[in-house]
Amino acid sequence: MSSVLTRSGYADPATSLNFKTGSWRTLRPVHKHATAPCHGACPAGEDQQAWLAKIQENDVRAAWETLVNINPMPAITGRVCPHPCETACNRGQLDQPIAIHNLERWLGDEAIANDWPYPNVPAIDSTRPKVAVIGAGPGGLSAAYHLTRRGYRVTILEALTEAGGLLKSAIPMTRLPRDVLDAEISRVLEVGIDLQLRQRLGRDFQIDELGDEYAAVFLGIGCQKSREWSVGGAVPADLHEGLHLLKGWVDHLSMPEAERVVVHGGGNTAVDLCRIMKRKGAAEVTLITASGLPGPDTEPDDVLNVVPRELDEALEEGVVIIPHATIQRLIMRGSRVVGVEMVSLKKLPGKSGRKERIAFEGTERVVATDMVVPCIGEVVDPEGVADLLHGGSYLRARDPFGHLEDHPNVFVGGDARGDRGTVSAAIGDGRLAAAAIDSYLSDTPLPDLTPRPPIPYAGLNLHYYEKKARVPVPKVPPERRTDDLEIEGAVAGAAAIAEAHRCFSCGNCLACDNCWTLCPDNAVIKTAQLASDGSHYLFDYDFCKGCGICATECPCGYIEMIAEP
Amino acid sequence: MTEIKDAQRLEELRRKHGRLAPDLSAAAEPSPNDDVRSRQPRFCGLESGHRACQGCGEALGARLVSETAGPDVMLSNATGCLEVFTTPYPQSAWRVPFVHSLFENAAAVASGMEAALKAKGKRTKVIAQGGDGGTYDIGFQALSGMLERYHNVLYVCYDNEAYMNTGIQRSGSTPHAASTTTSPAGQERMGKRHLKKDLLSIIAAHHVPYAASASVAFPVDVRRKVRRAMDVEGPTFLAIHSPCPLGWGHDGALTIQIARLAVECGLYPMVEFERGEVVSVMPIRDPKPVTEYLKVQNRYRHLFNDKDPRAREEREHLQALADFNIARYNLKGVGEDVMDTDGLDTVRRGGPVQVM
Ligand SMILES: Cc1cc2nc3c(=O)[nH]c(=O)nc-3n(C[C@H](O)[C@H](O)[C@H](O)COP(=O)(O)OP(=O)(O)OC[C@H]3O[C@@H](n4cnc5c(N)ncnc54)[C@H](O)[C@@H]3O)c2cc1C
Ligand SMILES: Cc1ncc(C[n+]2csc(CCOP(=O)(O)OP(=O)(O)O)c2C)c(N)n1
Ligand code: SF4
Ligand code: SF4
Ligand code: SF4
Ligand code: SF4
Ligand SMILES: [Mg+2]
């Protein structure tokens, strides 16, 4: 034996390696990539855990690239999405959820500031089929982006003079500054999308005519027609409809004046409008909504559908919200409204099992007002799509991909479906429709949308995490808010990276080394390269005895013991 | 020429006894992971293929110690599980030189090895290791002598609180009220009648430069303590609390959880002594009731027999012992500390947060 032991030398391999203790095993550990709750909740389909992991690795650009492989508009969604991801975040059960939307916004802003090119964009190939996208809202832009990345030549046909849909025409600047919006949209278009403005379907062209040039069509036309509103047949003569007022405000800062305003409805339009009215000097702004406010007594599907932060800010600014109520009578003086009679109600399961609105007798009360503004939602404008509506209000799609009955090459996504309602949902629809169009045109199967199994809070080993408060977010105080100053401030740089480190990495490897450190049998092997499952760890089944320590001690629930095959 | 003769003789003996030499040639069936195995970013002192039970705390403790201390070390090992499961003839799971002589003399052998290395001008550190039986009881005299003669040796005791290798007999380290085959719970007694020997204080009384307790539940802390002990010129001692799924009666998957609970309830205090004085403890952020630790182990099952009035009494006794430890060593932490029981095992992407 000539081997010399020095601090840099290794001894000869141990002969016990000839004894394969793996044969003792009855259970074996396997890596199991589960669906983190944030991912499961994101309407855009983002895997936040995946991009947070890149930030944790200090690779901010790779984080953005991972993100925009799914959602091309993080600077926008980071500002306007109601972030159901944060409501679902497992970390919320330990202290506070990860500030996902703030970090998403940071990545988007970094990409704009540094002009990072979108990843995986092929050069335009003039032999590939052309696809028409109608409507340049978030749904249409997302479909066009994903189709371009799949190698199709895409033209967007948009009725208005600018791209952006409601992002541009309705969402107030205090929430979505226009320089950010314009920068992100123009960067998306620059991947090679042909945008043709002032092209209204039904007026300037028909769907049938597109067939000559385009192999498939995506409809991202949103909902442009206000629902009819009246109370027992009565309509005030000077009726202003909410979305119309908002669009006027966003376009040229005009807003009718009134001392006391009642807004009827729920959702972002209603809350945005209330806040602007209040800021423009209305003494009393009252929102009457059939939905409930977030709280223990309100079922999740009954909560006022608005970005949570916006609700808080509206209350902070003095908007009065009357939940679980509706207007049952207008008190008119001539053709002018001077008050409304409200009644309490709740959505309760009726005989059919479906929820019905039940008004409670004896709860009627009167509110004096100078103006009533309905914000009860919009439906699809039938112009150009009447055949596809089948007499309904929406373009009802068969599945998440946006397939329409009887029209194999026409797809729909976003608000026009009638079952969406957020920017991120429209973006998610655009991505799935692009996949479906690709599968239709290349005659390949649709992607499998079966989710990975979820990972609940109880599936984590919390011993390995420390409590740490969520990053504070700067905010303009109510008295300093203006018409266009963005209210929520940025989380950036070191603070953002530290916030990303709060992520548990639910259901995916955190590369924490626990399994490698704690295996009594040295049967977890760490690799420099990524293993096939994306982690850096392999089980050496020649020696693993199946004790289960690694599975118990994996902080993120990434290891599961299964019966030995 | 004698060399060839010896080899032939060895071969004959092996055939006679049905034991062939391990085949280390390239033709021997390689493990598919051998390549990455040899490129692991840490030294491996204790290899796979050892025959410890599933989830053995002692195997984990020894792996952590040898990989932290190695490769420039030599081991002297007492008889016991660790010796038996790592070196079944003709195999060895060690990647460092290893000597096994007797149950009672690991420290004496280590003293000799150290003296010999010193005489040859070598700096290789000697580590003696043994179970609690080999340390608290039968090897204690040799250990005390080694400390007193001031040999430059690290002695590591893998404390699984009974003579496990021969079938779970009680030792001086077995905790009060634990049931073993020689302190069975029953009509007469509620498990072990006597108390766990306070060995660490006895070691400390030898005025050694460093003596500490550790636990496999806190590998970062084990490594730090091993490095600390290795750095000292002179006798040092480490007791590592090492659950034994077989002897304690728990699922091997819970080894770390149980070891952690032992520390968090106060029954196994994490203390460091230098020259007989306590210099540092691991504060418990949020002390757990001892029952949380006891109820997951069969060796304490009799303490949860509602019909036996002694059960409650013994549970209270163990709680009082834990409280005594907490008070004695001032283990109740104030606020959150990165070095306390909750802070120490914190991880982030890339490994443990604590780098010491
Ligand atoms: C005031 C307000 C605030 C909101 N706030 C939020 C929020 O904070 N967070 C959130 O997630 N969501 C919010 N929403 C909802 C969100 O804006 C929509 O869900 C989202 O914009 C839907 O995207 P889309 O692409 O489906 O449709 P749209 O954004 O409506 O875009 C449709 C596009 O199609 C064009 N188009 C329509 N018809 C035709 C035609 N016939 N021919 C050619 N082009 C046509 C339109 O001009 C438009 O550009 C808000 C909505 C409003 C009204
Ligand atoms: C002098 C002597 N007495 C008894 C034995 C039998 N024997 C071998 S190992 C062992 C128990 C070892 O217990 P411990 O030191 O606690 O180590 P463990 O196996 O628990 O790790 C005993 C009693 C022996 N080998 N030598
Ligand atoms: S799009 Fe919305 S739900 Fe998805 S990650 Fe961003 S904030 Fe969260
Ligand atoms: S902790 Fe991270 S992975 Fe888990 S739900 Fe929250 S953001 Fe997603
Ligand atoms: S800790 Fe090691 S031996 Fe135990 S199941 Fe995991 S890999 Fe196998
Ligand atoms: S224990 Fe840590 S390193 Fe091992 S699989 Fe789980 S997260 Fe990854
Ligand atoms: Mg023992």
XYZ file of C-alpha atoms in Angstrom, chain B residues 194-324:
131
model
C -31.538 5.219 37.911
C -30.653 8.463 36.268
C -28.612 9.165 33.170
C -24.980 9.638 34.144
C -23.802 13.232 33.669
C -20.717 12.180 31.784
C -20.040 15.539 30.190
C -19.500 17.169 33.583
C -17.170 14.347 34.578
C -15.155 14.826 31.396
C -15.139 18.570 31.971
C -13.798 17.984 35.463
C -10.659 16.615 33.791
C -9.993 20.258 32.938
C -9.745 19.391 29.219
C -9.591 22.184 26.656
C -12.887 21.253 24.994
C -15.840 18.960 25.715
C -19.280 19.318 24.193
C -22.572 17.642 23.449
C -24.107 17.651 19.968
C -27.002 16.043 18.144
C -27.484 14.552 14.692
C -30.510 16.820 14.352
C -28.138 19.768 13.998
C -25.476 18.745 11.464
C -24.187 22.284 11.052
C -23.532 22.374 14.786
C -21.940 18.900 14.773
C -19.535 20.009 12.072
C -18.649 23.191 13.890
C -17.954 21.296 17.105
C -15.841 18.698 15.304
C -13.795 21.435 13.660
C -13.405 23.174 16.995
C -12.233 19.970 18.655
C -9.877 19.148 15.786
C -8.235 22.539 16.105
C -7.371 21.983 19.735
C -3.984 20.487 20.607
C -4.849 18.139 23.440
C -7.688 15.881 24.568
C -11.192 16.829 23.436
C -14.532 15.108 23.785
C -17.816 15.115 21.895
C -21.022 13.264 22.795
C -23.402 13.056 19.851
C -27.000 12.177 20.619
C -27.859 9.490 18.052
C -31.340 7.957 17.946
C -31.516 4.206 17.462
C -34.786 3.246 15.723
C -34.477 -0.348 16.898
C -33.575 0.327 20.510
C -35.818 3.330 21.024
C -38.676 1.889 19.074
C -39.441 4.466 16.423
C -39.792 4.667 12.671
C -36.379 5.236 11.105
C -37.842 8.107 9.109
C -38.257 10.039 12.369
C -34.653 9.881 13.543
C -33.990 13.568 13.008
C -37.369 14.700 14.311
C -36.842 12.751 17.519
C -33.285 13.920 17.997
C -34.487 17.477 17.527
C -37.242 17.026 20.100
C -34.738 15.688 22.636
C -32.885 18.978 22.391
C -35.982 21.148 22.194
C -37.523 19.656 25.346
C -34.357 20.075 27.397
C -33.633 16.409 28.058
C -30.482 16.488 25.908
C -28.881 19.898 26.483
C -26.403 21.193 23.935
C -23.479 22.484 25.989
C -19.818 23.326 25.365
C -17.229 23.231 28.123
C -13.734 24.650 28.015
C -11.394 23.928 30.911
C -14.316 22.798 33.003
C -16.430 25.889 32.435
C -19.582 26.171 30.349
C -18.653 28.531 27.527
C -21.657 28.177 25.282
C -25.080 26.544 25.039
C -27.590 26.158 22.220
C -30.610 28.153 23.429
C -34.023 26.571 23.008
C -36.255 29.075 21.277
C -39.479 27.415 22.137
C -39.167 24.568 24.684
C -41.404 21.601 23.911
C -43.065 19.481 26.587
C -41.121 16.257 27.168
C -44.216 14.231 26.305
C -43.829 15.294 22.657
C -40.450 13.603 22.671
C -41.449 10.595 24.783
C -44.673 9.636 23.074
C -43.057 8.865 19.724
C -40.770 6.176 21.200
C -41.698 2.687 22.321
C -39.069 2.717 25.052
C -41.323 5.177 26.872
C -44.616 3.574 25.886
C -45.377 2.524 29.473
C -45.413 6.191 30.454
C -48.609 6.612 28.491
C -50.588 3.881 30.197
C -53.529 5.813 31.630
C -54.379 3.021 34.069
C -50.984 3.111 35.760
C -50.628 5.992 38.258
C -46.853 5.663 38.065
C -46.960 6.692 34.406
C -47.976 10.253 35.106
C -45.486 10.463 37.963
C -42.610 9.398 35.721
C -43.658 11.761 32.957
C -43.633 14.575 35.483
C -40.266 13.351 36.744
C -38.789 13.528 33.247
C -40.322 16.978 32.744
C -38.721 18.074 36.006
C -35.354 16.719 34.816
C -35.727 18.652 31.558
C -36.678 21.815 33.454
C -33.688 21.251 35.690
